[in-house]
XYZ file of C-alpha atoms in Angstrom:
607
model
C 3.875 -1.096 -43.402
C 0.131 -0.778 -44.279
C -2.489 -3.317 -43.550
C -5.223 -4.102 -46.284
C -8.823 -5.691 -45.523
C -9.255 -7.780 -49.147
C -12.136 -9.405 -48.128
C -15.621 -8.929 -45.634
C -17.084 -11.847 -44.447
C -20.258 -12.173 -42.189
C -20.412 -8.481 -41.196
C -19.511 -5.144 -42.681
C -16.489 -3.364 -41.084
C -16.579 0.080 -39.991
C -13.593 2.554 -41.058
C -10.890 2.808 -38.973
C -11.541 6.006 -36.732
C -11.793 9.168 -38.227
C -8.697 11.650 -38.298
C -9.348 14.939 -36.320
C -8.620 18.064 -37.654
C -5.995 19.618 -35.637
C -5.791 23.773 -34.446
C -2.986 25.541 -36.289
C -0.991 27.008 -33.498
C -0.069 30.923 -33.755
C 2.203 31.515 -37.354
C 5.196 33.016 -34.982
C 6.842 29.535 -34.637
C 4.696 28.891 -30.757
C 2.156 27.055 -29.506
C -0.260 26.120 -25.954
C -1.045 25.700 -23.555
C -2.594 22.193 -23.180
C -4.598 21.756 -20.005
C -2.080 21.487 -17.997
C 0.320 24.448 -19.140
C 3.100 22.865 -21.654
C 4.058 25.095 -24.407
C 5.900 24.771 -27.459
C 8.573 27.320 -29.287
C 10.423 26.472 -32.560
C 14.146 27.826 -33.925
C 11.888 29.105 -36.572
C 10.824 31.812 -34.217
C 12.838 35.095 -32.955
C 10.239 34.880 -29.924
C 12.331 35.254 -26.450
C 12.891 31.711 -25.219
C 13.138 30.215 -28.793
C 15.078 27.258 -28.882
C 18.737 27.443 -30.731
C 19.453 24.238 -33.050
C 22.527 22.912 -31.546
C 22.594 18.936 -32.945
C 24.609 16.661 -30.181
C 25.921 13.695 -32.172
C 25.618 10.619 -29.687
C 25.828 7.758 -32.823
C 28.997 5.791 -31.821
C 29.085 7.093 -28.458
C 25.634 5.937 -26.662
C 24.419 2.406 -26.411
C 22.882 1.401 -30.109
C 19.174 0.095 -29.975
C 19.221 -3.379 -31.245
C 15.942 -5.155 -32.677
C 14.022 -2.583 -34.518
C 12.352 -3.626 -37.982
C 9.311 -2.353 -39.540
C 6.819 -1.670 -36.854
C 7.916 -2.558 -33.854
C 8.890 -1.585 -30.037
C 11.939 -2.330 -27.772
C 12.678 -1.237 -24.092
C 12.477 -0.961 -21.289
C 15.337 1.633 -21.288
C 16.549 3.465 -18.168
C 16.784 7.352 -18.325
C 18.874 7.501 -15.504
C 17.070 10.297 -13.360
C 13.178 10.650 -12.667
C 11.888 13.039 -15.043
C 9.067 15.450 -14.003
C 6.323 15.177 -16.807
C 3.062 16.818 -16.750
C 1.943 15.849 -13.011
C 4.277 12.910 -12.022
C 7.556 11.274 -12.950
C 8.923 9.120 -15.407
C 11.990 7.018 -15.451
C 12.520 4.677 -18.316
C 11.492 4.673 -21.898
C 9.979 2.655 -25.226
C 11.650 3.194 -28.418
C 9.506 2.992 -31.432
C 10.548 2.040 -34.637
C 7.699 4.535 -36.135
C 9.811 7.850 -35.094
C 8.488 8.093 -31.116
C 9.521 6.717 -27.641
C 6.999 6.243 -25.244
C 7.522 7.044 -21.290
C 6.350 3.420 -19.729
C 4.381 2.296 -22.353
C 5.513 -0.161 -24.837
C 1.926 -0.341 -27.440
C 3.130 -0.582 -30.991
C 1.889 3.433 -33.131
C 1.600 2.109 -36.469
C -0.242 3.294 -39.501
C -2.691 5.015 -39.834
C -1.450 7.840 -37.206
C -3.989 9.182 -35.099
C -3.652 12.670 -34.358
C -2.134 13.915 -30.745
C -3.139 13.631 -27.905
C -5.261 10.981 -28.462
C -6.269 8.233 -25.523
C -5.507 5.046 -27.720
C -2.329 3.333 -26.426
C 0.613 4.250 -26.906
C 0.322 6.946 -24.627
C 2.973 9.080 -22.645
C 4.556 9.703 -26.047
C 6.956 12.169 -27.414
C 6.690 12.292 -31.154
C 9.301 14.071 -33.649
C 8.202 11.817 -36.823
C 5.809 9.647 -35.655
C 5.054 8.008 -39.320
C 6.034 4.271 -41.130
C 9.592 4.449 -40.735
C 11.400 1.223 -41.907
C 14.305 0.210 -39.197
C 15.168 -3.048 -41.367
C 15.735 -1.308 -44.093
C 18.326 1.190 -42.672
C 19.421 3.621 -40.476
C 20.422 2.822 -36.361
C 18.868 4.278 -33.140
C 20.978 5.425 -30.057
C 20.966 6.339 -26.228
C 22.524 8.262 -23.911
C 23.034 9.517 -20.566
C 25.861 12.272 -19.667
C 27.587 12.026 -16.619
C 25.195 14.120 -14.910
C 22.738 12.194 -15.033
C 20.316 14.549 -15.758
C 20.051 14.363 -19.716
C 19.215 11.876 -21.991
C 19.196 12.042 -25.750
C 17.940 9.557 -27.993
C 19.136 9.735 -32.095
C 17.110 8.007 -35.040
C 20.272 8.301 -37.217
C 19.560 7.544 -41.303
C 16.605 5.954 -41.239
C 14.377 5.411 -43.773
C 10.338 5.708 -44.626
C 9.221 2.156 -45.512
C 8.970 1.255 -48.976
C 9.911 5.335 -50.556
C 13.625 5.664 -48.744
C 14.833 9.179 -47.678
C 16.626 10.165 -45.031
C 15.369 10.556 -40.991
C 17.771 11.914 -39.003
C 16.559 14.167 -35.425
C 16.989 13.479 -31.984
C 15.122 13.941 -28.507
C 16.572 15.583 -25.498
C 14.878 15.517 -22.401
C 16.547 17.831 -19.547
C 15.954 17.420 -16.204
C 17.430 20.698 -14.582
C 14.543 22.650 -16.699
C 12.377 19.876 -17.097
C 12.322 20.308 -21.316
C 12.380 18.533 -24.094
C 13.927 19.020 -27.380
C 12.943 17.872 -31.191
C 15.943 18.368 -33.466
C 16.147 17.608 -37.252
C 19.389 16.968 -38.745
C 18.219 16.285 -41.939
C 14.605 14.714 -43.191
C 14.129 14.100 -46.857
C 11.702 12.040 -49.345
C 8.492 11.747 -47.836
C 6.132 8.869 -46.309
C 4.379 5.987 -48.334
C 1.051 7.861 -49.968
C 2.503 10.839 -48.900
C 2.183 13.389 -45.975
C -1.167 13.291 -44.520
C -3.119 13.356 -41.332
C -2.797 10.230 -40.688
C 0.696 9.492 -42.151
C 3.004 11.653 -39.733
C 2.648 13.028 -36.318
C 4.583 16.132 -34.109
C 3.838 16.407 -30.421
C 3.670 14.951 -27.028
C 1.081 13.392 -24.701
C 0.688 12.655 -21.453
C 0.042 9.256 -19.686
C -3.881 8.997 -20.550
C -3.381 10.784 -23.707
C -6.113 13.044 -23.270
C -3.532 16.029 -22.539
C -1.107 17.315 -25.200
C 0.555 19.543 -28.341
C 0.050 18.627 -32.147
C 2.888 20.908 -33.634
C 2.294 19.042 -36.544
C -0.260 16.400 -38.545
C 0.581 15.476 -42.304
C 1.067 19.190 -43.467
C -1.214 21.142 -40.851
C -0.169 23.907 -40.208
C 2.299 24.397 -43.242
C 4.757 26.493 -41.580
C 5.453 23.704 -39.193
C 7.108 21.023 -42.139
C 10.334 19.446 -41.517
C 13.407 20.723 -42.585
C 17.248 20.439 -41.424
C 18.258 22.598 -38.764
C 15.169 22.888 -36.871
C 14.452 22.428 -33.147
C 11.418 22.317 -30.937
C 11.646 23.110 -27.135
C 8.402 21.688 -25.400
C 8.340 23.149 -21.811
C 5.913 22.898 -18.662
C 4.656 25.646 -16.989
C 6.534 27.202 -13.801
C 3.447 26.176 -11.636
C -0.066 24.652 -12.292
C -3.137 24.729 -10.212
C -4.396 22.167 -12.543
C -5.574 19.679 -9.745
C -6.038 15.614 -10.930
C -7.690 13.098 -9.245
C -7.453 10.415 -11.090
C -7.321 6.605 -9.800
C -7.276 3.956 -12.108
C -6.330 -0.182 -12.835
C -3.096 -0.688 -14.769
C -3.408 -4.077 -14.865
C -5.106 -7.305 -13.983
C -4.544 -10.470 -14.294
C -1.379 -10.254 -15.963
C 1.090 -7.801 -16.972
C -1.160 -6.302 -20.732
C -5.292 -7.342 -19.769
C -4.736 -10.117 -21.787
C -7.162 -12.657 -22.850
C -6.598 -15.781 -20.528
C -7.466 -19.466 -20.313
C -9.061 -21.083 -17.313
C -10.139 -24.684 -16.502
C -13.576 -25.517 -15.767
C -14.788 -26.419 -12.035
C -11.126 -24.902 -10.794
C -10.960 -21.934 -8.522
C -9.492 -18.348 -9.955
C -7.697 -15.594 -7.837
C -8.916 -12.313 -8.846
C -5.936 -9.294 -9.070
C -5.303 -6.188 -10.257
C -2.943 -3.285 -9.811
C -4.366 -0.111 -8.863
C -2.239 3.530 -9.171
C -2.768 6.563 -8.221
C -2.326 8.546 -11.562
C -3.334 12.060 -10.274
C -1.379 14.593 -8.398
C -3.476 14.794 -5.310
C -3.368 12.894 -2.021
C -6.267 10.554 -2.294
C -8.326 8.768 0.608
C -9.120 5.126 0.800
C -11.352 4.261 -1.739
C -13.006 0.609 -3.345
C -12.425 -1.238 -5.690
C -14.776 -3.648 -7.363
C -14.376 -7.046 -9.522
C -16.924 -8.263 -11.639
C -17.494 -11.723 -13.703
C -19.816 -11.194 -16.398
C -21.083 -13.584 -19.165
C -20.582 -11.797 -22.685
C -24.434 -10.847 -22.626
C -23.757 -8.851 -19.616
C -25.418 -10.749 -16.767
C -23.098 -10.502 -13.569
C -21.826 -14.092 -12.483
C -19.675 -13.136 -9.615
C -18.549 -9.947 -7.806
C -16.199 -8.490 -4.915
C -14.844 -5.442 -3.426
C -11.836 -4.322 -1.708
C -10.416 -1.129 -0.226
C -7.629 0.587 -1.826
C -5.045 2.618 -0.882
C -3.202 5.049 -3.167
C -2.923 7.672 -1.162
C 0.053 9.507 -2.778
C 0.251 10.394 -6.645
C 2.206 7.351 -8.089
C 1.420 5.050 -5.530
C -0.085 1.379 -7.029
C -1.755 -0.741 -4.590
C -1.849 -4.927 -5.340
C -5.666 -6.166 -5.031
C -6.146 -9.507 -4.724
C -9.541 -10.022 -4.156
C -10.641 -12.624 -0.983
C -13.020 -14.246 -2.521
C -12.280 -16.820 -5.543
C -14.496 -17.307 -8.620
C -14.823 -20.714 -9.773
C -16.586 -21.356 -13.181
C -18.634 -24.343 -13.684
C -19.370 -24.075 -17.781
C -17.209 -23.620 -20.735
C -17.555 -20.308 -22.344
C -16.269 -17.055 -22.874
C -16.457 -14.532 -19.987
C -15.230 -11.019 -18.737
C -13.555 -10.009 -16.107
C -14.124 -6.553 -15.067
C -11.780 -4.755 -12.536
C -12.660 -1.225 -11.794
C -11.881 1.455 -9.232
C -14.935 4.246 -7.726
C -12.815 7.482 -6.607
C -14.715 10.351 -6.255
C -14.200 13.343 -8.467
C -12.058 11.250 -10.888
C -11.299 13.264 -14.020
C -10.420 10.265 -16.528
C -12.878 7.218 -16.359
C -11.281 5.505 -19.192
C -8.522 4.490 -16.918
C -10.978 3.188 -13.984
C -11.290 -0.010 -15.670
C -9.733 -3.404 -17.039
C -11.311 -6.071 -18.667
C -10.036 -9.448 -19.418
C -11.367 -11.492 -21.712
C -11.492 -15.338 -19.808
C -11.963 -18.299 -21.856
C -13.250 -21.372 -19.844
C -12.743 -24.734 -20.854
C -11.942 -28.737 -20.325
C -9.173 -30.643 -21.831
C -8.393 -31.375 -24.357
C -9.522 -28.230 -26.195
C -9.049 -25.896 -28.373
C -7.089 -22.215 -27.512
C -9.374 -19.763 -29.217
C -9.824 -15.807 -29.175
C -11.763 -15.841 -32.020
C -15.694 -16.633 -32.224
C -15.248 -19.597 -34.892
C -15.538 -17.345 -38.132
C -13.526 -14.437 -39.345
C -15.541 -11.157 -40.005
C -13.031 -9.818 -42.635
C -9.152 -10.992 -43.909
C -6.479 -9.201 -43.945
C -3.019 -8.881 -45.841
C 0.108 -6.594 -45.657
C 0.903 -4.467 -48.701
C 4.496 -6.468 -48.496
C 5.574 -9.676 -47.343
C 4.109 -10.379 -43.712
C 1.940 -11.942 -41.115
C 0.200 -12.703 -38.193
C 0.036 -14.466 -34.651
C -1.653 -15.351 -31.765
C 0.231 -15.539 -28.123
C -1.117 -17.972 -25.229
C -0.933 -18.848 -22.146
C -2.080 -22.337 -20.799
C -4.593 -22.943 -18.379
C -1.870 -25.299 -17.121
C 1.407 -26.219 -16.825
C 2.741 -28.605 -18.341
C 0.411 -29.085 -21.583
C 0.775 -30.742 -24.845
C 0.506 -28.737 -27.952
C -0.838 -31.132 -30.392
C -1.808 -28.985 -33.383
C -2.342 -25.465 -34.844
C -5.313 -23.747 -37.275
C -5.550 -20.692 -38.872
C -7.919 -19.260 -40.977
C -6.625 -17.424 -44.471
C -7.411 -17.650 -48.391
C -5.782 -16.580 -51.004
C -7.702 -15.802 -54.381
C -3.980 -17.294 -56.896
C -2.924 -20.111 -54.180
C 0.375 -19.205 -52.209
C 2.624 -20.883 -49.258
C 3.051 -19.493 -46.450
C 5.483 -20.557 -43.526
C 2.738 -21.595 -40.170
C 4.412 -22.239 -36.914
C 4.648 -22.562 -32.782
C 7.189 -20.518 -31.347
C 8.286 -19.946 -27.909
C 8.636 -16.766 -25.755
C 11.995 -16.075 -25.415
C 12.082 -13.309 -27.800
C 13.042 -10.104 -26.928
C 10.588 -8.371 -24.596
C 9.209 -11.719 -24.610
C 8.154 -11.732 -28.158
C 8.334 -14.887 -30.308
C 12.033 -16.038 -30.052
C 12.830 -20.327 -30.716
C 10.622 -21.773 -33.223
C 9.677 -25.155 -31.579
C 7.486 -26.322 -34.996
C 7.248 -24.852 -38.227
C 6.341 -25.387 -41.787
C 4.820 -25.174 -45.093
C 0.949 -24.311 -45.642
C -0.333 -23.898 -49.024
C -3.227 -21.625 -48.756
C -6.570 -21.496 -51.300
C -9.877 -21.149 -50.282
C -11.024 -19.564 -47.504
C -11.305 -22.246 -44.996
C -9.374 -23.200 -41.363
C -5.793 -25.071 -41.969
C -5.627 -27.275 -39.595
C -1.782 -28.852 -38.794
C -1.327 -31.644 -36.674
C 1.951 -31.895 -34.991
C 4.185 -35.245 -35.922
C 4.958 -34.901 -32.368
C 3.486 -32.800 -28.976
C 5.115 -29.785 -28.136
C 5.403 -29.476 -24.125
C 4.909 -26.157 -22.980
C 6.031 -26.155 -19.211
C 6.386 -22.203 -18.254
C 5.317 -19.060 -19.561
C 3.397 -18.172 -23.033
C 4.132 -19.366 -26.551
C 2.938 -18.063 -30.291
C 0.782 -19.302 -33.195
C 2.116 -17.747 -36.081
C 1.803 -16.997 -39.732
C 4.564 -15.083 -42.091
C 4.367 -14.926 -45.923
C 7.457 -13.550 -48.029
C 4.244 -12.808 -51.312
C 3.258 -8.745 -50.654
C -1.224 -8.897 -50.075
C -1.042 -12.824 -50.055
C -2.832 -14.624 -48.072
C -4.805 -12.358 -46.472
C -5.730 -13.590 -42.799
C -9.217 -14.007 -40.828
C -9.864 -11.590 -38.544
C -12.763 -11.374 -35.536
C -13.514 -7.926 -34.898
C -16.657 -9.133 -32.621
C -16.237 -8.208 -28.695
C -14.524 -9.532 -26.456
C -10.950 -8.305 -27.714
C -8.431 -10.606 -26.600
C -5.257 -8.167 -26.375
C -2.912 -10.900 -27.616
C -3.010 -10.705 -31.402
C 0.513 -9.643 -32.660
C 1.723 -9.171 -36.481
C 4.683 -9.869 -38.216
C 6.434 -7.085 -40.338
C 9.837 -8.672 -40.557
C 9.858 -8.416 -37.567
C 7.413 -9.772 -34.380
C 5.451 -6.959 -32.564
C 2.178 -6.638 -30.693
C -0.354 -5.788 -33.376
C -1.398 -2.179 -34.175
C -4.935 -3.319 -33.572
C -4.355 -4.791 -30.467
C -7.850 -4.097 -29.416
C -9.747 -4.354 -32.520
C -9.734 -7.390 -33.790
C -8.232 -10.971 -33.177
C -6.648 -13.109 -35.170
C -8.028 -16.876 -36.204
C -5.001 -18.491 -34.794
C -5.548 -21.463 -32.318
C -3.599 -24.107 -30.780
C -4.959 -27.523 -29.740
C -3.976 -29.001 -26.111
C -3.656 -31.710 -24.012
C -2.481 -32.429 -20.340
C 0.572 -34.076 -20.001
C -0.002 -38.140 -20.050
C -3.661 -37.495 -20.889
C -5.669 -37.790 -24.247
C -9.135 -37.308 -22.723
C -11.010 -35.450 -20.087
C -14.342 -36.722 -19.849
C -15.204 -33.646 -17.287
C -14.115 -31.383 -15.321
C -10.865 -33.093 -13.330
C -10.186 -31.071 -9.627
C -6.514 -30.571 -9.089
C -5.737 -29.956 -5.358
C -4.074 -26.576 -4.410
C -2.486 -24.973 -1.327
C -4.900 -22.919 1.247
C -2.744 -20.005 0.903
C 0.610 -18.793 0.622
C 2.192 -17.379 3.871
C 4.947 -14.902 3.390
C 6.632 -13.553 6.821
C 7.973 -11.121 7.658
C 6.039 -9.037 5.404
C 6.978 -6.181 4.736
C 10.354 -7.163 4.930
C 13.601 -5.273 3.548
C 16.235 -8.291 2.742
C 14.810 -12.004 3.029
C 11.284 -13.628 3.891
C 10.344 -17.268 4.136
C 7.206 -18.495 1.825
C 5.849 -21.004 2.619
C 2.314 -23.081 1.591
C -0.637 -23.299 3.531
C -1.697 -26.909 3.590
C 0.270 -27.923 0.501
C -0.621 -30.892 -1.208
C 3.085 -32.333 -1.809
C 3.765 -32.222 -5.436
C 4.363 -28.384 -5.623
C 8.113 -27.531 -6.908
C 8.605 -23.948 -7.374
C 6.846 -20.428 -6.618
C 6.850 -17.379 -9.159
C 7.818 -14.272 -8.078
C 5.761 -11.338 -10.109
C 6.219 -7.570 -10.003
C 3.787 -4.970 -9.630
C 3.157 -5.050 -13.816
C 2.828 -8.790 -13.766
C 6.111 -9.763 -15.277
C 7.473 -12.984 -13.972
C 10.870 -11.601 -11.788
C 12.290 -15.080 -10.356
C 11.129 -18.848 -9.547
C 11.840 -19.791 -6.162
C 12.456 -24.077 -5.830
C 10.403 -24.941 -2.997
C 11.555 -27.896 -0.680
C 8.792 -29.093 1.790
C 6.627 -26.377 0.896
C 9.051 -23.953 1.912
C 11.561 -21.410 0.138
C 13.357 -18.266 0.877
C 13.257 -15.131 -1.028
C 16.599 -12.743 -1.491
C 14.706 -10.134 -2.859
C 16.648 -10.780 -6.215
C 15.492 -10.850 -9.717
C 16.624 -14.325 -12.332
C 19.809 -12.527 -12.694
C 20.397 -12.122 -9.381
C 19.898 -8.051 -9.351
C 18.422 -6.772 -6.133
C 14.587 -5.660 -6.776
C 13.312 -2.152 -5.815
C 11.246 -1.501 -2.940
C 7.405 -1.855 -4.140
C 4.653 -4.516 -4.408
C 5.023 -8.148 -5.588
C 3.015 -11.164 -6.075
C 3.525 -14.978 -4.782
C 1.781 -17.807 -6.717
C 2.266 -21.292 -7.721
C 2.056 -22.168 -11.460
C -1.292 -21.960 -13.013
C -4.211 -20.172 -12.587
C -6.332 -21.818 -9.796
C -2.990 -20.963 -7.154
C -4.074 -18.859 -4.405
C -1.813 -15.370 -4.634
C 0.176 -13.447 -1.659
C 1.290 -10.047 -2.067
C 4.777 -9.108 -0.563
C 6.051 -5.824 -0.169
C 9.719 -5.141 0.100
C 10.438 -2.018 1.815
C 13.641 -0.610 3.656
């Protein structure tokens, strides 16, 4: 589905980037090298090495993908086998609904389609029609392993373009034992909304910074590369490369996506990222460095720490020692960035968080108070906000959003919790009925407060009227990270980092109406964690707790919440198991009590 700006407001908007013009690879049905080596051949070809079209039906006998619609993106799924890809491996996979999976990256590709490689997330992709396919309005998606375990095929079986039909059907077959991959097209017929264009449909792969890749195809460039049944595409790596990589960078910080995050005035904040080693060279110690900025730039607070990645794919926890605690409301940035020397791809050095600091009650807000433009869907759809709480448990009290609508329309505006799928918006815990005019905030009180007592929830808009309302938009930096939009289905929006939406959520502490200032709340020294490393149990236990602590979250590496541990006297034990009692790999987690002034203790689990 396409997203329409109907309205400026404030500011003038820029275009959305402009499409590159891609290089028509040779006419004989081959193309490459990228930087690194990878070449493409096509059945089109009599060239030595061409691939044979030899379709391997897996619909009915692989697991189906479940919760595709119109723009969205499922997984985590498991290949099976590490797969060697460009310079490192790769083990599970995003499915798109757009016509791509993703190796370990689950951003939402959505139209426009920018042309390949390009760094904009998602990244790591492999592409056989990356363009506006329509899941909820046909067609199923499958996976499978064989019994080898060193192939895996996904299928896009029947699935249609949104809003013009046809028929998508072409699978993906990564091998292990020759470290290929295969596009194959069954059949593909009609053609995209606004036809084939640059930035309507996309052939190729990428690797994971997306600065390395092949464009076999972009809208109709070159012309001897269109779709048509019975065609295959072998992508393969080079025998050997002397293409060396340093390259050390921050996957995360703060929580599992850099997203915007809310922080209590006068309380104290552990600092932490996740640093990885993304090259394929043995790297020496090196620093990293944390910065707390105001949004003018002035540096409020900063810290180093040394940081080990020696091995290409090794991540290294960093929790900085020294806490930052703000003492004004206002929107900040934290800046988490690595210094390696000779690193090839700064773009991946760095994470920045947008940090909103502020006393309760208050106001949950991404957006600088006024929308900069509005936008609508050209369909029925929508838009949302997701949050976290500076603290647990909270009172949601009321909602805003700001829309307009030039004939008057209803929309449905609710809070919704994050049980969804991948942790997208699953119970509704309010809804209901906003009729939307002029453009102005619409502000819903609840009839009665919403407790939120773990994890995020979502402010939410959805309209079933195609272009109506359109919704306010703050395209003015910081980017929060957490907008998402609704398609029929909830995903993380295509313009993640562009723009926020003018969601909020109004919030009080449990039992309290008023804050008058900032309020302390007492927190443990530290967490102690022993032994540590350890390879089947440790004992946690708080450093001077203060008595009314009841459980400790468990985090991997990524930031995703793995277990919560009860604590009795300060003190639990730790299995190593996940909430459904699975045993965790071997790697890095974190220890922290609920809310964001607990100090943090890394644990590694190790054999």
């Amino acid at each position: 589905m396409i997203a329409i700006i109907v309205a400026i407001a404030l500011t003038a908007m820029t275009p959305l980037g402009g499409v590159q013009t891609p290089t028509s690879p040779p006419v004989w049905g081959g193309g490459g090298p990228d930087e690194y080596g990878y070449r493409w051949l096509d059945s089109d070809t009599t060239c030595p090495g061409a691939p044979t079209y030899n379709w391997v039906e897996i619909k009915g006998v692989g697991t189906q993908v479940t919760g595709l619609g119109d723009d969205n993106v499922v997984g985590p799924f498991a290949l099976g086998f590490d797969f060697p890809y460009y310079w490192y491996l790769v083990s599970q996979i995003y499915v798109g609904s757009n016509g791509y999976i993703a190796f370990h990256d689950n951003a939402l590709d959505a139209s426009p389609f920018q042309h390949m490689p390009n760094p904009e997330r998602p990244n790591n992709l492999l592409a056989p029609i990356m363009s506006d396919i329509d899941m909820s309005a046909g067609g199923t998606i499958w996976y499978w392993t064989n019994s080898a375990s060193d192939t895996f095929i996904v299928e896009y079986d029947s699935c249609p373009f949104w809003n013009t039909g046809g028929n998508n059907t072409f699978e993906i077959i990564i091998s292990r034992p020759d470290s290929a991959i295969t596009f194959q097209y069954k059949e593909q017929s009609g053609q995209p909304y606004n036809g084939w264009a640059p930035d309507n449909n996309q052939t190729g792969i990428e690797n994971v910074g997306g600065n390395i890749g092949l464009s076999y195809l972009s809208g109709t460039i070159p012309p001897g590369n269109m779709y048509h049944p019975e065609l295959a595409i072998l992508f393969f790596p080079p025998e050997s490369s002397s293409m060396e990589v340093h390259d050390a960078g921050i996957r995360n910080a703060m929580n599992d996506r850099n997203g915007g995050i809310f922080v209590l005035n006068g309380q104290p904040v552990t600092l932490w990222g996740v640093a990885k080693n993304f090259g394929n060279q043995v790297e020496s110690e090196f620093k990293s460095f944390v910065k707390v900025k105001r949004t003018s730039g002035s540096v409020l607070f900063y810290d180093s720490i040394a940081t080990t990645v020696t091995n290409p794919g090794d991540i290294d926890s960093l929790v900085f020692t020294n806490t930052w605690t703000p003492s004004s409301n206002g929107t900040f940035i934290i800046e988490i960035y690595t210094v390696l020397p000779g690193d090839v791809f700064p773009p991946n050095d760095t994470a920045k968080v947008e940090v909103h600091v502020l006393t309760l009650p208050a106001t949950l807000t991404y957006d600088k108070g006024t929308p900069d433009a509005y936008y609508s869907w050209n369909g029925p759809g929508g838009y949302g906000n997701r949050f976290v709480p500076p603290i647990y448990p909270c009172n949601i009290t009321g909602i805003r959003m700001n829309s307009q609508s030039a004939t008057g329309v209803q929309c449905a505006f609710g809070l919704f919790d994050d049980n969804g799928q991948g942790g997208s918006p699953g119970d509704t815990l309010y809804i209901t009925t906003v009729s939307v005019s002029t453009p102005q905030w619409y502000t819903v009180n609840l009839p009665s407060p919403v407790t939120i007592s773990e994890g995020a929830f979502f402010v939410g808009a959805m309209s079933a009227v195609s272009s109506d309302p359109s919704f306010g938009m703050d395209s003015i930096p910081p980017i929060s990270g957490q907008s998402w939009e609704y398609t029929g289905v909830w995903a993380p929006s295509r313009d993640l980092w562009v723009r926020d939406a003018c969601m909020n959520a109004m919030v009080v502490a449990t039992g309290i109406n008023e804050w008058i200032g900032p309020v302390p709340v007492p927190a443990p020294l530290g967490i102690d964690v022993r032994p540590n490393p350890f390879g089947n149990s440790a004992r946690i236990k708080l450093v001077n707790p203060c008595g009314n602590e009841k459980a400790i979250e468990i985090y991997d590496a990524t930031g995703s919440l793995v277990r919560n541990l009860e604590l009795v006297h300060g003190k639990a034990m730790f299995d190593r198991t996940n909430k459904a009692g699975q045993v965790l790999a071997d790697g890095i987690y974190f220890a922290r009590l609920p809310g964001s002034s607990s100090p943090v203790a890394k644990l590694i689990i190790t054999h």
